[in-house]
Short mmCIF file of C-alpha atoms and ligand atoms in Angstrom, two decimals:
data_model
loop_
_atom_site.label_atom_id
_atom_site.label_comp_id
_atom_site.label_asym_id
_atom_site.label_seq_id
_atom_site.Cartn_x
_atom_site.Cartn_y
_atom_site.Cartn_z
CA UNK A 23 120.73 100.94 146.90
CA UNK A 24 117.88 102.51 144.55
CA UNK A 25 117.72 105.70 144.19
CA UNK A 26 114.57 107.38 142.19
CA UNK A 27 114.60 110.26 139.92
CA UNK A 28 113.90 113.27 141.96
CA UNK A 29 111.89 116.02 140.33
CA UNK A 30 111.16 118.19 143.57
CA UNK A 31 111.05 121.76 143.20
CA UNK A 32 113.71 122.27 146.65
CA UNK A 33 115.33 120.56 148.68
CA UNK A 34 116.22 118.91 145.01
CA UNK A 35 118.41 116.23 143.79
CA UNK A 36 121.96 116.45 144.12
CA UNK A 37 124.89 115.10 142.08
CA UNK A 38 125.41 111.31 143.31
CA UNK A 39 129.47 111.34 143.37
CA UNK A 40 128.79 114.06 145.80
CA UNK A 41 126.60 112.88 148.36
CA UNK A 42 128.59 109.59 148.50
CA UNK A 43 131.95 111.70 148.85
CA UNK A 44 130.02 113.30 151.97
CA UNK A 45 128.80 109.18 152.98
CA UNK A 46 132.79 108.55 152.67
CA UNK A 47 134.28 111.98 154.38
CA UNK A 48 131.78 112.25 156.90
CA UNK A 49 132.79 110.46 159.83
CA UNK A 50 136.36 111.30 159.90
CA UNK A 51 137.35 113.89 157.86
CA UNK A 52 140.97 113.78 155.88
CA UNK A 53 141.85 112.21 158.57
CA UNK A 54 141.19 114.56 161.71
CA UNK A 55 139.43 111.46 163.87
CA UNK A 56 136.13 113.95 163.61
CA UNK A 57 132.96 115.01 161.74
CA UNK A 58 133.62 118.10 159.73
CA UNK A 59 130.50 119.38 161.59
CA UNK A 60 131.76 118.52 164.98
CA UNK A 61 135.19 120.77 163.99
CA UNK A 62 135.66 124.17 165.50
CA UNK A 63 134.81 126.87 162.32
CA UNK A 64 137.56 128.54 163.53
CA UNK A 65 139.54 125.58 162.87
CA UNK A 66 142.14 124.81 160.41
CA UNK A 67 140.10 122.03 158.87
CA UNK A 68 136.87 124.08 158.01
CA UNK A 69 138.55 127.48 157.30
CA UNK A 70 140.24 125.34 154.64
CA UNK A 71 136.59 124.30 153.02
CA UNK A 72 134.79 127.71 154.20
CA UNK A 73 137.67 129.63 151.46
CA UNK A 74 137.59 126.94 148.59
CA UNK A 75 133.71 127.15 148.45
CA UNK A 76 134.08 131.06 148.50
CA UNK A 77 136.76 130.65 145.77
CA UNK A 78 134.75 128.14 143.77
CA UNK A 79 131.89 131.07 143.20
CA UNK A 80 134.67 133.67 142.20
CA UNK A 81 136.13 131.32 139.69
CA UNK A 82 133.06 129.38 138.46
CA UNK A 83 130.78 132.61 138.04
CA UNK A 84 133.93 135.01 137.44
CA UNK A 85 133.49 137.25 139.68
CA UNK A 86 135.11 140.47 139.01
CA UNK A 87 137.55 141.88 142.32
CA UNK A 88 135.03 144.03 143.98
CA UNK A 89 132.29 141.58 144.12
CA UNK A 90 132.24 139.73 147.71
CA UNK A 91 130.54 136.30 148.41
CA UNK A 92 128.74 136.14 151.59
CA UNK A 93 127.15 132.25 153.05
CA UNK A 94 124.32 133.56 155.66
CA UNK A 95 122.08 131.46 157.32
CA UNK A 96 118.12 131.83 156.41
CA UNK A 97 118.14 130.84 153.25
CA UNK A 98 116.96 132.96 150.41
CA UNK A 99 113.82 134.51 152.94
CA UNK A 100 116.28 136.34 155.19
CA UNK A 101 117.41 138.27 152.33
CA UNK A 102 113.91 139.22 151.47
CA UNK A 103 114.51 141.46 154.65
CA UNK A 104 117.99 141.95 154.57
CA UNK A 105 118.03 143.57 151.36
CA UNK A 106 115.73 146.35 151.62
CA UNK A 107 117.67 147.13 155.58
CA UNK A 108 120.60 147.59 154.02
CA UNK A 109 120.08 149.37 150.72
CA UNK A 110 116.73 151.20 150.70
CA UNK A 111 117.15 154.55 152.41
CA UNK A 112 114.52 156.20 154.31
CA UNK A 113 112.11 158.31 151.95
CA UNK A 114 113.93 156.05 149.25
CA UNK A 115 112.32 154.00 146.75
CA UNK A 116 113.20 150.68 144.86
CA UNK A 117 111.49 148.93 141.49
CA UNK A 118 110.51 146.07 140.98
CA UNK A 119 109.10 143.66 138.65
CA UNK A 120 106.34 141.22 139.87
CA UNK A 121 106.85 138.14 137.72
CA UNK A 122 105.68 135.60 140.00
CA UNK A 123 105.28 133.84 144.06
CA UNK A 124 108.85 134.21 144.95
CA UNK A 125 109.22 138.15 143.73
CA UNK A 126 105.79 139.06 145.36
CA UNK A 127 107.07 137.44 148.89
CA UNK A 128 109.73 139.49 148.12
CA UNK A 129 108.18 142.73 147.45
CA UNK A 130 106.07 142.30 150.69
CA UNK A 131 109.18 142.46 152.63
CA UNK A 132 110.74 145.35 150.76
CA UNK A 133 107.17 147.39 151.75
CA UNK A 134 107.44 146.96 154.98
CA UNK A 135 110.99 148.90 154.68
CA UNK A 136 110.21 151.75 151.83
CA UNK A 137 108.61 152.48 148.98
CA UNK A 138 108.46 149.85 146.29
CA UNK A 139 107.59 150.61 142.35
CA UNK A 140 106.18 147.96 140.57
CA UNK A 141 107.07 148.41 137.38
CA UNK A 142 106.09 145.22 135.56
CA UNK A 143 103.29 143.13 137.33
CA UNK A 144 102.14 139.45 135.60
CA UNK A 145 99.47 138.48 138.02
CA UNK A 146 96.93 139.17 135.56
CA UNK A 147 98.29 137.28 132.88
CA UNK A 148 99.09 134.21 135.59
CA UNK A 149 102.87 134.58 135.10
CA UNK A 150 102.76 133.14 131.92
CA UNK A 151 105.98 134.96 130.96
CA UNK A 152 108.92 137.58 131.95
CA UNK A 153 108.57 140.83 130.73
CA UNK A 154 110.58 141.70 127.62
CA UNK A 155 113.23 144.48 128.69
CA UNK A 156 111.62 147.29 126.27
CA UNK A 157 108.68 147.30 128.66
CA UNK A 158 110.18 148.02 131.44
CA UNK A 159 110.55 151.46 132.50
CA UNK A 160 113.05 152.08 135.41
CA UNK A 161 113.36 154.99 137.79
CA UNK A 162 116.73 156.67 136.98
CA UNK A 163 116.59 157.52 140.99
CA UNK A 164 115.33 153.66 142.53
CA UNK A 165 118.01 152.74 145.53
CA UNK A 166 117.90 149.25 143.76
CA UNK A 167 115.93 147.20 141.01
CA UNK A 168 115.01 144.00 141.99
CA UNK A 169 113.97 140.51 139.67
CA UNK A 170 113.58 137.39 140.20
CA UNK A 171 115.84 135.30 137.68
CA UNK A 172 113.90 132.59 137.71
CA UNK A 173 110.03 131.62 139.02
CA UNK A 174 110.21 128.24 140.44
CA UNK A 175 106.60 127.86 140.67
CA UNK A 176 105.42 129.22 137.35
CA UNK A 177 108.52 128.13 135.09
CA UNK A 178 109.52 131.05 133.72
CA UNK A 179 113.08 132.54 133.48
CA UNK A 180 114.48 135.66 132.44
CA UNK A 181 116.78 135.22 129.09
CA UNK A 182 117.63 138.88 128.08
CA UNK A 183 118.85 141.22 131.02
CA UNK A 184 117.56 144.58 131.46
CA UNK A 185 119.77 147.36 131.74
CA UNK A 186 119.14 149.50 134.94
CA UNK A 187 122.27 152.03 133.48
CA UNK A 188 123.76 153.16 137.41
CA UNK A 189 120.54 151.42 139.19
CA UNK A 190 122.71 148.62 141.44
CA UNK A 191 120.35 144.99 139.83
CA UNK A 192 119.47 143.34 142.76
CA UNK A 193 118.16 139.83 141.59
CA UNK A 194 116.77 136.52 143.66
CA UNK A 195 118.40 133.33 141.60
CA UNK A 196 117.70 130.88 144.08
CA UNK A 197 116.54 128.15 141.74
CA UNK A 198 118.78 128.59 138.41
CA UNK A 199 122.21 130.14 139.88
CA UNK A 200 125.16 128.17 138.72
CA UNK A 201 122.79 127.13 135.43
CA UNK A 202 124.84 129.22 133.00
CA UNK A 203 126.96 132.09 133.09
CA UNK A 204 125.19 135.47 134.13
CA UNK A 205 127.18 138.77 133.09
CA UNK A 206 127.95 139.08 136.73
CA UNK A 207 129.02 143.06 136.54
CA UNK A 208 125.10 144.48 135.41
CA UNK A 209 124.14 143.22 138.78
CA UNK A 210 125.07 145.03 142.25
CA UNK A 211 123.85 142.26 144.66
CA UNK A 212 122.49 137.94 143.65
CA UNK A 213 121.37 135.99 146.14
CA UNK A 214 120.14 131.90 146.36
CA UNK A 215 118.85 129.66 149.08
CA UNK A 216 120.86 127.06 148.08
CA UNK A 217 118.71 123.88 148.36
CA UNK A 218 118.00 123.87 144.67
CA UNK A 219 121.50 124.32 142.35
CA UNK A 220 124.28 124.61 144.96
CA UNK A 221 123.36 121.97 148.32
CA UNK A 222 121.22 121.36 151.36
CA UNK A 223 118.93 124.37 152.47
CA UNK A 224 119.43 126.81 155.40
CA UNK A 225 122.14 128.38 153.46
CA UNK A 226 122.09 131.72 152.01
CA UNK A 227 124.43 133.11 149.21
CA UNK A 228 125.14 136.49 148.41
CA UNK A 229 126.92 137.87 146.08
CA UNK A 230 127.58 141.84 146.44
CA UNK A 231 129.60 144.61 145.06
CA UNK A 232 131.87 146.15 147.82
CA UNK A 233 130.25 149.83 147.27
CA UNK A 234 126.78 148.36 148.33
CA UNK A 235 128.41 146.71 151.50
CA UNK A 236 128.94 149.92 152.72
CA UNK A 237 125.65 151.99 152.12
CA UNK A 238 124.13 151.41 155.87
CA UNK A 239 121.05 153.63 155.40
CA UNK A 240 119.81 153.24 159.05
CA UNK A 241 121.35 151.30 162.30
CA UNK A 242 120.91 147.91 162.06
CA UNK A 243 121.33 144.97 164.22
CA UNK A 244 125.25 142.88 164.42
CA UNK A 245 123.36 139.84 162.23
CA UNK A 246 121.52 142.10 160.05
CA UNK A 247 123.89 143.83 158.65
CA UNK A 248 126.01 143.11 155.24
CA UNK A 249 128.95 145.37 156.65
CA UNK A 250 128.96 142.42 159.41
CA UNK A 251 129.35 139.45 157.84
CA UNK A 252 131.89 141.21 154.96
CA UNK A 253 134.02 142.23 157.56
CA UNK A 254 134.57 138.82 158.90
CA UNK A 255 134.34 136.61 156.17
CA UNK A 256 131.17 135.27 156.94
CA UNK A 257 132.65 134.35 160.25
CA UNK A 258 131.07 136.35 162.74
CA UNK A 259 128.99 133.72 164.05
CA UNK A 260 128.79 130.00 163.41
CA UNK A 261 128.14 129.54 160.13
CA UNK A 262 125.77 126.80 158.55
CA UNK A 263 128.95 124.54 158.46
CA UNK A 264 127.02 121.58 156.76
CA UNK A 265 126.08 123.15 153.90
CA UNK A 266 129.01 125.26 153.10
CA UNK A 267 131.06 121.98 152.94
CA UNK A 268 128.38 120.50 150.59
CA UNK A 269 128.39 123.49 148.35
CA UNK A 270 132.02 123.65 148.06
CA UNK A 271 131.75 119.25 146.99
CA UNK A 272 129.10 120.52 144.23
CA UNK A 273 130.72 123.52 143.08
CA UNK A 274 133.89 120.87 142.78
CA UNK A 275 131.75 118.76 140.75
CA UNK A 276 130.01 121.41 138.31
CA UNK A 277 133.63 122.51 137.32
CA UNK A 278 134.78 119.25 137.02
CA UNK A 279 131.73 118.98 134.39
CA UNK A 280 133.04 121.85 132.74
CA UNK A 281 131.91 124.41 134.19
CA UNK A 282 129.04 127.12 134.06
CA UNK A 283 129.13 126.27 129.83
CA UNK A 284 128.63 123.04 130.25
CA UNK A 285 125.97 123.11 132.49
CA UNK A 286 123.78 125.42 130.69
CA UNK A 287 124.04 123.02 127.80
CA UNK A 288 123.03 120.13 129.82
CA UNK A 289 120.19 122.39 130.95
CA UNK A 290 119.22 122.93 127.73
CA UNK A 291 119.15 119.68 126.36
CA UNK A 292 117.12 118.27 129.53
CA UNK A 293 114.47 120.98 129.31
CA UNK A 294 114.36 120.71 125.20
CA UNK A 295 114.09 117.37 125.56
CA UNK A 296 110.47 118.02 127.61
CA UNK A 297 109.10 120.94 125.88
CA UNK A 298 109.62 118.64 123.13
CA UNK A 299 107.64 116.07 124.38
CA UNK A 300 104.23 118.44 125.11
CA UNK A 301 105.27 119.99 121.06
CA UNK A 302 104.73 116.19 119.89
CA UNK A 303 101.56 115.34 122.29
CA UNK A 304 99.31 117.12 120.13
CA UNK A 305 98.13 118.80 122.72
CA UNK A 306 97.47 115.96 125.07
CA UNK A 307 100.14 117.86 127.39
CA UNK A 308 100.27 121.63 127.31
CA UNK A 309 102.74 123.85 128.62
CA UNK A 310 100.91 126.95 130.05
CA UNK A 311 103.84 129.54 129.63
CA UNK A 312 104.87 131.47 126.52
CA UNK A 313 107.99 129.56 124.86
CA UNK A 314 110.31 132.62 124.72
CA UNK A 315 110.50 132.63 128.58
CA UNK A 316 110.43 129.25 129.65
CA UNK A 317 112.27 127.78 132.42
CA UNK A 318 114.99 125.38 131.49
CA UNK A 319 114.81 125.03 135.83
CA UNK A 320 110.81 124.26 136.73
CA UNK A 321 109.04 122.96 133.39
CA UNK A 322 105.23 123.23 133.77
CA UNK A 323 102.61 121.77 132.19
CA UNK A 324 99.30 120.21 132.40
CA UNK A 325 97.11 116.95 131.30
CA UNK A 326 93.32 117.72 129.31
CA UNK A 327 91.77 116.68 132.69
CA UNK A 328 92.65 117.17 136.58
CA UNK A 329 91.45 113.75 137.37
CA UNK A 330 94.32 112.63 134.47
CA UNK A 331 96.86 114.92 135.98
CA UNK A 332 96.24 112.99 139.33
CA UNK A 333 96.38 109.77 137.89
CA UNK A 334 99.76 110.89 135.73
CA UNK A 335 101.41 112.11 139.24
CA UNK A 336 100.15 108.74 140.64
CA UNK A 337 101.49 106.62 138.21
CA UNK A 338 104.48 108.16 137.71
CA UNK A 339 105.66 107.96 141.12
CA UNK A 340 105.36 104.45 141.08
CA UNK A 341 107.46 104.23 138.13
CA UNK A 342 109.98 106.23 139.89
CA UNK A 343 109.64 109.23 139.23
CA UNK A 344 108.78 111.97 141.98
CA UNK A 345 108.13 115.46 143.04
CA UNK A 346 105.84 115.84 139.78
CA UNK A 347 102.89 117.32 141.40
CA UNK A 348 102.77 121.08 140.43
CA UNK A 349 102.84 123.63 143.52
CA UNK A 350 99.56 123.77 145.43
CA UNK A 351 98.91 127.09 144.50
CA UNK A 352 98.91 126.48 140.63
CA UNK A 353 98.05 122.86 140.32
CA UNK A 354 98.90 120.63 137.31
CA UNK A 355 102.63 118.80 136.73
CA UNK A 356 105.91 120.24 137.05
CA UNK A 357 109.66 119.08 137.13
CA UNK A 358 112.03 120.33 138.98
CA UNK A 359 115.39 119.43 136.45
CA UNK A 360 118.30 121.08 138.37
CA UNK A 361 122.09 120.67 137.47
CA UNK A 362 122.19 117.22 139.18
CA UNK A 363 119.39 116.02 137.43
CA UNK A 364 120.76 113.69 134.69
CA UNK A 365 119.70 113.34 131.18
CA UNK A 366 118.81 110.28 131.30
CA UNK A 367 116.17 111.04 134.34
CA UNK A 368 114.50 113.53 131.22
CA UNK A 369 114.77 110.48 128.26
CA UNK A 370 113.20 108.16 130.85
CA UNK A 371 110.25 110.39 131.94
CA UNK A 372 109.30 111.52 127.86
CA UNK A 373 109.10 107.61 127.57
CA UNK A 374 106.92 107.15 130.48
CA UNK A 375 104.92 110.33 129.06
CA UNK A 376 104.23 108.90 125.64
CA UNK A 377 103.38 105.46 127.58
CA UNK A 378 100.89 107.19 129.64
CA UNK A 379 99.46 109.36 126.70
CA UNK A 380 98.81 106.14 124.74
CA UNK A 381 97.14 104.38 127.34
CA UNK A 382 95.13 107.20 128.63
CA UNK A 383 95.11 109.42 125.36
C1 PLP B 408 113.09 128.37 146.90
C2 PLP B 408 113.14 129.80 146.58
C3 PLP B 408 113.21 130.79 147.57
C4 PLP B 408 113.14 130.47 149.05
O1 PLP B 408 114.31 129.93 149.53
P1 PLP B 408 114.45 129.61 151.10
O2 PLP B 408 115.85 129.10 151.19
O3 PLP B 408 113.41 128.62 151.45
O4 PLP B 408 114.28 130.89 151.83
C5 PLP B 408 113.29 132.10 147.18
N1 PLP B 408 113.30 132.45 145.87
C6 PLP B 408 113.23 131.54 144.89
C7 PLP B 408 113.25 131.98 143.47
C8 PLP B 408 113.14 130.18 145.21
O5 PLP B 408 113.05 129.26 144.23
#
């Protein structure tokens, strides 16, 4: 077997011990003579894994009582639209703050609902940063306030929380939920895709307080609808099965690592270890985002030349080491250093780095 280090941005790497538990389980599961995914979800045998996996977000993210966990299918996308349906009234209006590509996909959705305030927009500074809280001024009145916890593309992250006082915090952390721990109760509704921290993609977490469950600002149809899926569990239809039982093996294994704590350290070591690495280039490689905001998720940077960063990417892969090609619509390097990523993946790329900056330097 060789596996590579994996640096893409989503689907991403995932802890080892976990995909060969699903190699071992997968055939016959505990014993049943059947594939988990060829089991009825009504069964006993999946009801079992569909409530541990709901349990492991309560307990690993502490979840106060009145907070519900909700596994959709559609990934993060669906709740693009689902979001503004089922909490933006009519004549209503939301804010929100346009840090990067994932919140402006999701502020085009939200405008097709209702009115959307932007009240902090970084496209003219290229995303180099998150706002700083004091900034931001929020409408005492907004249905919801919406950010982004983390911009995959443009490796940035938020560090402090804003305060949006009785505004419900509405915030997209597909690509750094489960990182470290988040003060769960300033936020109303967090949702993930979960093919970067949690499993395979298709899946879609939420995470909602039970007064926003019930808001229902217009008619909407049985799939649409939070008040739908809450009232059964997440069991009114067939739900992504795979996944689910995935998630549930990974949340296993982050706890068994120690939990959200631990996690956050080992994300901070991994992504100190790299912004590290461009500190001590003299400037051979340059990180293009301000340091107070920088993504311990997505680290970004680029190489004096394009025809070097091309040659870096190049090389690199055939050392091993993939998914380091920036996203198309920003160019330059980026790695993708997720909780499964280990730290050895990080001491082993800096080496290749300082190789590469020697040769080509
Ligand atoms: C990947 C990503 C998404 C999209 O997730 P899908 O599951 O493909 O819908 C949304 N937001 C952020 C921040 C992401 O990183």
């Amino acid at each position: 077997m060789s596996r590579i280090y994996n640096f893409s941005a989503g689907p991403a790497a995932l802890p080892l011990p976990v995909l060969e538990q699903a190699r071992d389980e997968f055939v016959d599961y505990k014993g049943t003579g059947m594939s988990l995914v060829e089991a009825s979800h009504r069964g006993k045998a999946y009801d079992q894994v569909h409530t541990e996996a709901m349990g492991l977000f309560k307990e690993l993210l502490g979840l106060p009582d009145n907070y519900k966990v909700l596994f959709l299918g559609g990934g993060a996308t669906l709740q693009f639209s689902m979001i503004p349906l089922n909490l933006l009234p009519e004549g209503g209006s939301c804010d929100f703050t346009l840090t990067g590509t994932w919140a402006k996909k999701a502020l085009a959705d939200a405008k097709l609902v209702g009115n959307v305030n932007v009240v902090w927009d970084g496209t003219e500074e290229k995303y180099v940063r998150m706002p700083d809280p004091s900034e931001l001024t929020l409408d005492p009145n907004a249905a919801y306030f919406h950010l982004t916890s983390n911009e995959t593309i443009a490796g940035i992250q938020w560090k402090e929380w804003p305060d949006s006082g009785a505004v419900p915090m509405v915030c997209d952390m597909s690509s750094d939920i489960m990182s470290r721990p988040i003060p769960v109760e300033k936020f109303g509704l967090i949702y993930a895709g979960a093919q970067k921290n949690l499993g395979p993609a298709g899946l879609g977490v939420v995470i909602i307080r039970e007064d926003l469950i019930d808001r229902n600002p217009r008619p909407l149809t049985a799939y649409l609808s939070y008040k739908t899926h809450a009232d059964s569990d997440s069991l009114y239809n067939t739900p992504p099965v795979f996944p689910i039982w995935m998630v549930k093996m990974v949340l296993e294994w982050v706890k068994a690592q120690g939990g959200l704590p631990a996690m956050e350290a080992l994300a901070e070591k991994r992504s100190g270890l790299l912004y590290g690495a461009m500190a001590d280039s003299g400037g051979y490689y340059r990180c293009p985002v301000q340091e107070a905001t920088r993504s311990t998720m997505n680290v970004v940077w680029r190489l004096p030349t394009e025809d070097l960063e091309k040659q870096f990417i190049a090389e690199a892969l055939a050392a091993g080491f993939s998914g380091l090609k920036g996203h198309r619509s920003v160019g330059g390097c980026r790695a993708s250093i997720y909780n499964a990523m280990p730290v050895e993946g990080i001491t082993s790329l800096v080496e290749f780095m300082k190789e590469f900056q020697r040769k080509n330097g």
